mmCIF file of C-alpha atoms in Angstrom:
data_model
loop_
_atom_site.group_PDB
_atom_site.id
_atom_site.type_symbol
_atom_site.label_atom_id
_atom_site.label_comp_id
_atom_site.label_asym_id
_atom_site.label_seq_id
_atom_site.Cartn_x
_atom_site.Cartn_y
_atom_site.Cartn_z
ATOM 1 C CA UNK I 1 111.923 93.280 91.364
ATOM 2 C CA UNK I 2 113.391 89.849 90.767
ATOM 3 C CA UNK I 3 111.335 86.892 91.945
ATOM 4 C CA UNK I 4 113.308 84.144 93.675
ATOM 5 C CA UNK I 5 111.379 80.859 93.691
ATOM 6 C CA UNK I 6 113.951 79.467 96.137
ATOM 7 C CA UNK I 7 113.353 82.270 98.667
ATOM 8 C CA UNK I 8 112.455 80.613 101.978
ATOM 9 C CA UNK I 9 109.077 82.335 102.393
ATOM 10 C CA UNK I 10 108.169 81.353 98.823
ATOM 11 C CA UNK I 11 109.046 77.689 99.338
ATOM 12 C CA UNK I 12 107.420 77.512 102.792
ATOM 13 C CA UNK I 13 104.096 78.341 101.135
ATOM 14 C CA UNK I 14 104.384 75.357 98.781
ATOM 15 C CA UNK I 15 105.439 73.001 101.560
ATOM 16 C CA UNK I 16 102.398 73.942 103.629
ATOM 17 C CA UNK I 17 99.862 73.537 100.820
ATOM 18 C CA UNK I 18 101.409 70.197 99.883
ATOM 19 C CA UNK I 19 100.828 69.050 103.475
ATOM 20 C CA UNK I 20 97.219 70.285 103.336
ATOM 21 C CA UNK I 21 96.638 68.322 100.132
ATOM 22 C CA UNK I 22 97.751 65.128 101.886
ATOM 23 C CA UNK I 23 95.162 65.795 104.582
ATOM 24 C CA UNK I 24 92.475 66.361 101.938
ATOM 25 C CA UNK I 25 93.468 63.057 100.331
ATOM 26 C CA UNK I 26 92.922 61.319 103.683
ATOM 27 C CA UNK I 27 89.408 62.740 104.078
ATOM 28 C CA UNK I 28 88.586 61.663 100.530
ATOM 29 C CA UNK I 29 89.377 58.060 101.457
ATOM 30 C CA UNK I 30 93.115 57.886 100.911
ATOM 31 C CA UNK I 31 95.856 56.849 103.296
ATOM 32 C CA UNK I 32 96.981 59.045 106.154
ATOM 33 C CA UNK I 33 100.362 60.759 105.904
ATOM 34 C CA UNK I 34 103.012 58.248 106.975
ATOM 35 C CA UNK I 35 103.830 60.269 110.071
ATOM 36 C CA UNK I 36 101.481 62.997 111.274
ATOM 37 C CA UNK I 37 103.922 65.674 112.348
ATOM 38 C CA UNK I 38 103.402 68.294 115.032
ATOM 39 C CA UNK I 39 103.414 71.986 114.189
ATOM 40 C CA UNK I 40 107.054 72.194 115.314
ATOM 41 C CA UNK I 41 108.212 69.218 113.250
ATOM 42 C CA UNK I 42 106.721 69.696 109.771
ATOM 43 C CA UNK I 43 108.865 71.522 107.212
ATOM 44 C CA UNK I 44 107.075 74.844 107.761
ATOM 45 C CA UNK I 45 107.215 74.444 111.538
ATOM 46 C CA UNK I 46 110.942 73.732 111.522
ATOM 47 C CA UNK I 47 111.424 76.788 109.345
ATOM 48 C CA UNK I 48 109.293 79.008 111.631
ATOM 49 C CA UNK I 49 111.164 77.991 114.789
ATOM 50 C CA UNK I 50 114.515 78.157 113.054
ATOM 51 C CA UNK I 51 115.301 80.482 110.183
ATOM 52 C CA UNK I 52 111.890 82.159 110.308
ATOM 53 C CA UNK I 53 112.155 83.624 113.807
ATOM 54 C CA UNK I 54 115.861 84.300 113.354
ATOM 55 C CA UNK I 55 115.298 86.295 110.154
ATOM 56 C CA UNK I 56 111.768 87.728 110.255
ATOM 57 C CA UNK I 57 111.032 88.321 113.956
ATOM 58 C CA UNK I 58 110.311 92.017 113.252
ATOM 59 C CA UNK I 59 107.663 91.152 110.654
ATOM 60 C CA UNK I 60 104.247 91.030 112.332
ATOM 61 C CA UNK I 61 102.998 88.565 109.718
ATOM 62 C CA UNK I 62 105.351 85.937 111.125
ATOM 63 C CA UNK I 63 103.698 85.992 114.544
ATOM 64 C CA UNK I 64 100.188 85.700 113.100
ATOM 65 C CA UNK I 65 101.474 82.949 110.805
ATOM 66 C CA UNK I 66 102.935 81.050 113.777
ATOM 67 C CA UNK I 67 99.595 80.989 115.614
ATOM 68 C CA UNK I 68 97.561 80.051 112.522
ATOM 69 C CA UNK I 69 100.014 77.261 111.729
ATOM 70 C CA UNK I 70 99.828 75.920 115.288
ATOM 71 C CA UNK I 71 96.025 75.760 115.197
ATOM 72 C CA UNK I 72 96.170 74.221 111.712
ATOM 73 C CA UNK I 73 98.068 71.238 113.115
ATOM 74 C CA UNK I 74 95.794 70.895 116.143
ATOM 75 C CA UNK I 75 92.838 70.718 113.757
ATOM 76 C CA UNK I 76 94.714 68.254 111.544
ATOM 77 C CA UNK I 77 95.091 65.974 114.572
ATOM 78 C CA UNK I 78 91.317 66.180 115.042
ATOM 79 C CA UNK I 79 90.730 65.187 111.422
ATOM 80 C CA UNK I 80 92.932 62.107 111.678
ATOM 81 C CA UNK I 81 91.255 61.045 114.931
ATOM 82 C CA UNK I 82 87.787 61.469 113.416
ATOM 83 C CA UNK I 83 88.746 59.490 110.316
ATOM 84 C CA UNK I 84 90.116 56.673 112.488
ATOM 85 C CA UNK I 85 86.700 56.572 114.198
ATOM 86 C CA UNK I 86 84.960 56.473 110.820
ATOM 87 C CA UNK I 87 83.418 59.920 111.290
ATOM 88 C CA UNK I 88 83.975 61.304 107.789
ATOM 89 C CA UNK I 89 81.258 64.015 108.074
ATOM 90 C CA UNK I 90 82.885 65.272 111.274
ATOM 91 C CA UNK I 91 86.303 65.309 109.617
ATOM 92 C CA UNK I 92 84.943 67.262 106.646
ATOM 93 C CA UNK I 93 83.430 69.829 109.014
ATOM 94 C CA UNK I 94 86.822 70.364 110.670
ATOM 95 C CA UNK I 95 88.394 70.687 107.209
ATOM 96 C CA UNK I 96 86.363 73.866 106.724
ATOM 97 C CA UNK I 97 88.284 75.512 109.561
ATOM 98 C CA UNK I 98 91.536 74.003 108.295
ATOM 99 C CA UNK I 99 90.898 75.642 104.915
ATOM 100 C CA UNK I 100 90.475 79.038 106.599
ATOM 101 C CA UNK I 101 93.685 78.608 108.570
ATOM 102 C CA UNK I 102 95.592 77.428 105.525
ATOM 103 C CA UNK I 103 94.483 80.477 103.555
ATOM 104 C CA UNK I 104 95.799 82.703 106.315
ATOM 105 C CA UNK I 105 99.119 80.816 106.442
ATOM 106 C CA UNK I 106 99.680 81.148 102.691
ATOM 107 C CA UNK I 107 98.570 84.786 102.654
ATOM 108 C CA UNK I 108 100.894 85.724 105.519
ATOM 109 C CA UNK I 109 103.811 84.002 103.803
ATOM 110 C CA UNK I 110 103.056 85.872 100.580
ATOM 111 C CA UNK I 111 102.958 89.148 102.516
ATOM 112 C CA UNK I 112 106.358 88.335 104.014
ATOM 113 C CA UNK I 113 107.744 87.415 100.600
ATOM 114 C CA UNK I 114 106.497 90.679 99.129
ATOM 115 C CA UNK I 115 108.049 92.649 102.004
ATOM 116 C CA UNK I 116 111.446 91.069 101.287
ATOM 117 C CA UNK I 117 111.230 91.851 97.575
ATOM 118 C CA UNK I 118 109.986 95.410 98.159
ATOM 119 C CA UNK I 119 112.811 96.067 100.622
ATOM 120 C CA UNK I 120 115.344 94.897 98.061
ATOM 121 C CA UNK I 121 113.647 97.009 95.388
ATOM 122 C CA UNK I 122 113.762 100.125 97.594
ATOM 123 C CA UNK I 123 117.458 99.549 98.224
ATOM 124 C CA UNK I 124 118.122 99.472 94.490
ATOM 125 C CA UNK I 125 115.750 102.387 93.882
ATOM 126 C CA UNK I 126 117.934 104.639 96.016
ATOM 127 C CA UNK I 127 120.352 104.506 93.107
ATOM 128 C CA UNK I 128 117.512 105.607 90.778
ATOM 129 C CA UNK I 129 115.306 108.020 92.808
ATOM 130 C CA UNK I 130 112.858 108.522 89.956
ATOM 131 C CA UNK I 131 111.543 105.001 90.472
ATOM 132 C CA UNK I 132 110.137 105.975 93.856
ATOM 133 C CA UNK I 133 108.291 109.061 92.611
ATOM 134 C CA UNK I 134 104.874 107.385 92.505
ATOM 135 C CA UNK I 135 105.038 106.377 96.165
ATOM 136 C CA UNK I 136 106.405 109.757 97.277
ATOM 137 C CA UNK I 137 103.600 111.542 95.428
ATOM 138 C CA UNK I 138 100.989 109.234 96.960
ATOM 139 C CA UNK I 139 100.190 107.500 93.693
ATOM 140 C CA UNK I 140 99.736 103.716 93.453
ATOM 141 C CA UNK I 141 102.956 101.824 92.852
ATOM 142 C CA UNK I 142 103.634 100.402 89.423
ATOM 143 C CA UNK I 143 102.761 96.737 89.480
ATOM 144 C CA UNK I 144 105.174 96.213 86.616
ATOM 145 C CA UNK I 145 107.719 95.524 89.314
ATOM 146 C CA UNK I 146 107.026 91.893 88.385
ATOM 147 C CA UNK I 147 106.945 91.850 84.572
ATOM 148 C CA UNK I 148 105.577 88.729 82.876
ATOM 149 C CA UNK I 149 108.234 86.932 80.853
ATOM 150 C CA UNK I 150 106.811 83.645 79.525
ATOM 151 C CA UNK I 151 105.600 85.232 76.284
ATOM 152 C CA UNK I 152 109.151 86.380 75.529
ATOM 153 C CA UNK I 153 110.644 82.881 75.817
ATOM 154 C CA UNK I 154 110.938 80.975 72.510
ATOM 155 C CA UNK I 155 108.623 77.963 72.454
ATOM 156 C CA UNK I 156 109.990 74.496 71.886
ATOM 157 C CA UNK I 157 109.008 73.539 68.350
ATOM 158 C CA UNK I 158 110.196 69.945 68.241
ATOM 159 C CA UNK I 159 109.755 67.064 70.661
ATOM 160 C CA UNK I 160 107.378 66.554 73.554
ATOM 161 C CA UNK I 161 107.130 68.693 76.659
ATOM 162 C CA UNK I 162 108.661 72.016 77.524
ATOM 163 C CA UNK I 163 112.219 73.127 77.941
ATOM 164 C CA UNK I 164 113.495 73.989 81.427
ATOM 165 C CA UNK I 165 113.636 77.643 80.422
ATOM 166 C CA UNK I 166 109.973 77.613 79.363
ATOM 167 C CA UNK I 167 108.845 75.883 82.550
ATOM 168 C CA UNK I 168 110.809 78.294 84.705
ATOM 169 C CA UNK I 169 109.292 81.286 82.880
ATOM 170 C CA UNK I 170 105.779 79.892 83.384
ATOM 171 C CA UNK I 171 106.470 79.375 87.100
ATOM 172 C CA UNK I 172 107.857 82.887 87.453
ATOM 173 C CA UNK I 173 104.776 84.368 85.774
ATOM 174 C CA UNK I 174 102.452 82.438 88.113
ATOM 175 C CA UNK I 175 104.420 83.874 91.036
ATOM 176 C CA UNK I 176 104.300 87.357 89.505
ATOM 177 C CA UNK I 177 100.509 87.073 89.184
ATOM 178 C CA UNK I 178 100.237 86.137 92.864
ATOM 179 C CA UNK I 179 102.519 88.905 94.122
ATOM 180 C CA UNK I 180 101.021 91.664 91.973
ATOM 181 C CA UNK I 181 97.577 90.700 93.229
ATOM 182 C CA UNK I 182 98.686 91.145 96.849
ATOM 183 C CA UNK I 183 100.249 94.506 95.948
ATOM 184 C CA UNK I 184 96.910 95.439 94.427
ATOM 185 C CA UNK I 185 95.004 94.744 97.632
ATOM 186 C CA UNK I 186 97.618 96.650 99.627
ATOM 187 C CA UNK I 187 96.747 99.668 97.486
ATOM 188 C CA UNK I 188 93.071 99.020 98.247
ATOM 189 C CA UNK I 189 93.902 99.147 101.955
ATOM 190 C CA UNK I 190 95.779 102.422 101.439
ATOM 191 C CA UNK I 191 92.671 103.895 99.787
ATOM 192 C CA UNK I 192 90.969 103.972 103.200
ATOM 193 C CA UNK I 193 93.404 106.716 104.209
ATOM 194 C CA UNK I 194 92.191 108.866 101.324
ATOM 195 C CA UNK I 195 88.511 107.890 101.721
ATOM 196 C CA UNK I 196 88.515 106.411 98.238
ATOM 197 C CA UNK I 197 89.103 109.787 96.588
ATOM 198 C CA UNK I 198 90.870 109.647 93.257
ATOM 199 C CA UNK I 199 90.959 105.849 93.325
ATOM 200 C CA UNK I 200 89.603 103.853 90.418
ATOM 201 C CA UNK I 201 89.239 100.075 90.369
ATOM 202 C CA UNK I 202 90.272 98.449 87.120
ATOM 203 C CA UNK I 203 87.922 95.929 85.512
ATOM 204 C CA UNK I 204 88.852 92.344 86.430
ATOM 205 C CA UNK I 205 90.229 91.616 82.973
ATOM 206 C CA UNK I 206 92.531 94.673 82.956
ATOM 207 C CA UNK I 207 94.549 94.302 86.174
ATOM 208 C CA UNK I 208 97.813 92.367 85.953
ATOM 209 C CA UNK I 209 96.304 89.171 87.350
ATOM 210 C CA UNK I 210 93.320 89.488 85.014
ATOM 211 C CA UNK I 211 95.583 89.925 82.000
ATOM 212 C CA UNK I 212 97.486 86.796 83.055
ATOM 213 C CA UNK I 213 94.268 84.824 83.616
ATOM 214 C CA UNK I 214 92.909 85.685 80.174
ATOM 215 C CA UNK I 215 96.258 85.251 78.431
ATOM 216 C CA UNK I 216 99.199 83.099 79.455
ATOM 217 C CA UNK I 217 97.377 81.566 82.409
ATOM 218 C CA UNK I 218 94.418 80.433 80.313
ATOM 219 C CA UNK I 219 96.675 79.021 77.611
ATOM 220 C CA UNK I 220 98.655 77.002 80.142
ATOM 221 C CA UNK I 221 96.140 76.058 82.841
ATOM 222 C CA UNK I 222 92.707 76.817 81.350
ATOM 223 C CA UNK I 223 91.231 73.341 81.873
ATOM 224 C CA UNK I 224 92.362 72.928 85.498
ATOM 225 C CA UNK I 225 89.573 73.103 88.134
ATOM 226 C CA UNK I 226 91.743 75.413 90.239
ATOM 227 C CA UNK I 227 92.103 77.807 87.324
ATOM 228 C CA UNK I 228 88.354 77.923 86.664
ATOM 229 C CA UNK I 229 87.780 78.672 90.350
ATOM 230 C CA UNK I 230 90.508 81.334 90.224
ATOM 231 C CA UNK I 231 88.796 83.162 87.368
ATOM 232 C CA UNK I 232 85.493 83.189 89.253
ATOM 233 C CA UNK I 233 87.021 84.304 92.567
ATOM 234 C CA UNK I 234 89.011 87.042 90.838
ATOM 235 C CA UNK I 235 85.898 88.530 89.227
ATOM 236 C CA UNK I 236 84.135 88.374 92.581
ATOM 237 C CA UNK I 237 87.106 90.079 94.236
ATOM 238 C CA UNK I 238 86.874 93.016 91.829
ATOM 239 C CA UNK I 239 83.164 93.419 92.531
ATOM 240 C CA UNK I 240 83.862 93.783 96.251
ATOM 241 C CA UNK I 241 86.833 96.059 95.600
ATOM 242 C CA UNK I 242 84.538 98.338 93.586
ATOM 243 C CA UNK I 243 81.963 98.263 96.408
ATOM 244 C CA UNK I 244 84.701 99.208 98.875
ATOM 245 C CA UNK I 245 85.789 102.271 96.894
ATOM 246 C CA UNK I 246 82.215 103.341 96.115
ATOM 247 C CA UNK I 247 81.229 103.131 99.790
ATOM 248 C CA UNK I 248 84.328 105.063 100.858
ATOM 249 C CA UNK I 249 83.653 107.835 98.369
ATOM 250 C CA UNK I 250 80.137 108.233 99.832
ATOM 251 C CA UNK I 251 81.359 108.186 103.425
ATOM 252 C CA UNK I 252 79.690 104.829 104.125
ATOM 253 C CA UNK I 253 82.578 103.445 106.146
ATOM 254 C CA UNK I 254 80.798 100.483 107.690
ATOM 255 C CA UNK I 255 79.686 99.264 104.264
ATOM 256 C CA UNK I 256 83.188 99.901 102.958
ATOM 257 C CA UNK I 257 84.725 97.809 105.727
ATOM 258 C CA UNK I 258 82.262 94.952 105.146
ATOM 259 C CA UNK I 259 83.042 94.915 101.425
ATOM 260 C CA UNK I 260 86.761 95.149 102.153
ATOM 261 C CA UNK I 261 86.632 92.116 104.471
ATOM 262 C CA UNK I 262 84.940 90.131 101.690
ATOM 263 C CA UNK I 263 87.668 91.284 99.305
ATOM 264 C CA UNK I 264 90.378 90.148 101.745
ATOM 265 C CA UNK I 265 88.798 86.699 102.076
ATOM 266 C CA UNK I 266 88.582 86.342 98.302
ATOM 267 C CA UNK I 267 92.159 87.547 97.979
ATOM 268 C CA UNK I 268 93.301 84.794 100.340
ATOM 269 C CA UNK I 269 91.436 82.217 98.259
ATOM 270 C CA UNK I 270 93.036 83.597 95.090
ATOM 271 C CA UNK I 271 96.542 83.288 96.529
ATOM 272 C CA UNK I 272 95.917 79.668 97.591
ATOM 273 C CA UNK I 273 94.490 78.767 94.170
ATOM 274 C CA UNK I 274 97.549 80.247 92.463
ATOM 275 C CA UNK I 275 99.753 78.238 94.830
ATOM 276 C CA UNK I 276 97.885 75.026 93.989
ATOM 277 C CA UNK I 277 98.214 75.752 90.280
ATOM 278 C CA UNK I 278 101.945 76.213 90.765
ATOM 279 C CA UNK I 279 102.228 72.995 92.802
ATOM 280 C CA UNK I 280 100.397 70.968 90.167
ATOM 281 C CA UNK I 281 102.563 72.384 87.371
ATOM 282 C CA UNK I 282 105.933 71.976 89.072
ATOM 283 C CA UNK I 283 107.631 68.664 88.279
ATOM 284 C CA UNK I 284 108.404 66.425 91.261
ATOM 285 C CA UNK I 285 112.188 66.690 90.986
ATOM 286 C CA UNK I 286 112.231 70.480 90.838
ATOM 287 C CA UNK I 287 109.628 70.788 93.611
ATOM 288 C CA UNK I 288 111.604 68.449 95.861
ATOM 289 C CA UNK I 289 114.719 70.542 95.270
ATOM 290 C CA UNK I 290 112.900 73.728 96.237
ATOM 291 C CA UNK I 291 111.401 72.257 99.408
ATOM 292 C CA UNK I 292 114.735 70.756 100.498
ATOM 293 C CA UNK I 293 116.208 74.260 100.314
ATOM 294 C CA UNK I 294 113.816 75.285 103.100
ATOM 295 C CA UNK I 295 115.432 72.990 105.677
#
C-alpha cells in the first residue's frame, strides 16, 4: 500500500496533537492559545463536520472519534478556566483525562486511515488474487504492505541538513511504523476468534515496529524523550500481547481480555508517541502545508 501523508485522516491526527501540545504548554506556564476554539471550530472539528461526515459516515470509528473530540474540547475549556483561577494542580488533573481522550482521537483516526489504505489495496489486489491468499486462508496479513524506504535513499554527503527526499522517506517510514503496529493489534484481536491457537507473538525487537525502533528510528530519533518512551511502551505492549495469547490458549478468557485491554491502551500510547515524533521532525513549512490541506 502507498502511504499518503496528505490524506485527510492522516493530517487530522497531526492537527489534533498540535492543538493538545499548545494546551500542555499552557499548563506548564506558557501562554494560552490565542483563541480557544470550540470542538466545531478547530481544524479537526471543521473536518469532522464537513469532509469527515460526508466521506466516512459509514465508518464507526468516525462516530466514536466525534464524541471523544467533543469531550476533549469541553475538558480543554475546564483547563483554561482553572489556569485563569491559578489552580494549576486542578488543571493538571484534568489533563490526565484529556490525554486519554487524545489517545482515543489519534487511534480512531489511524484506524480510519488504515481502512482507507486497506480498501485501496484490496481493490488493486483483485488484479493479483495471489496477494489475498493469506487473508482467505485465515493467516495473518503481510505487514510488508508498508515497506520501509529510508535506508534505500542515498544520504546527503555534503552540506548541512537533509535533502527533501531524505526527509520525506523518514516521514514515510515513521508513518509505516505506526500503521503496521495498528495492523498488528488488529491481528491480535482476530486471534480471539481462534482462541489463540496457532498464533505466535514475535519478540518486541522482531516485529516491524521493533525493527524500525532498533534501526532507522533509533538512528534518527534515539535521543528524543518521546522515542525513549516509545521503546519502553512497545516492549510493554508485547508483554501484554504474549499474556493475551497465552491466556487464550489455556481458555482463560477473562485474563485474556484484561491483558488485551492493557495492550490496547499501550497501543494507543504508542500511536500518539509516533505522532509526536513525526510532528517534532516535520519542518514548519511542510507541516503547515499538510494541515492547510485539511481545510
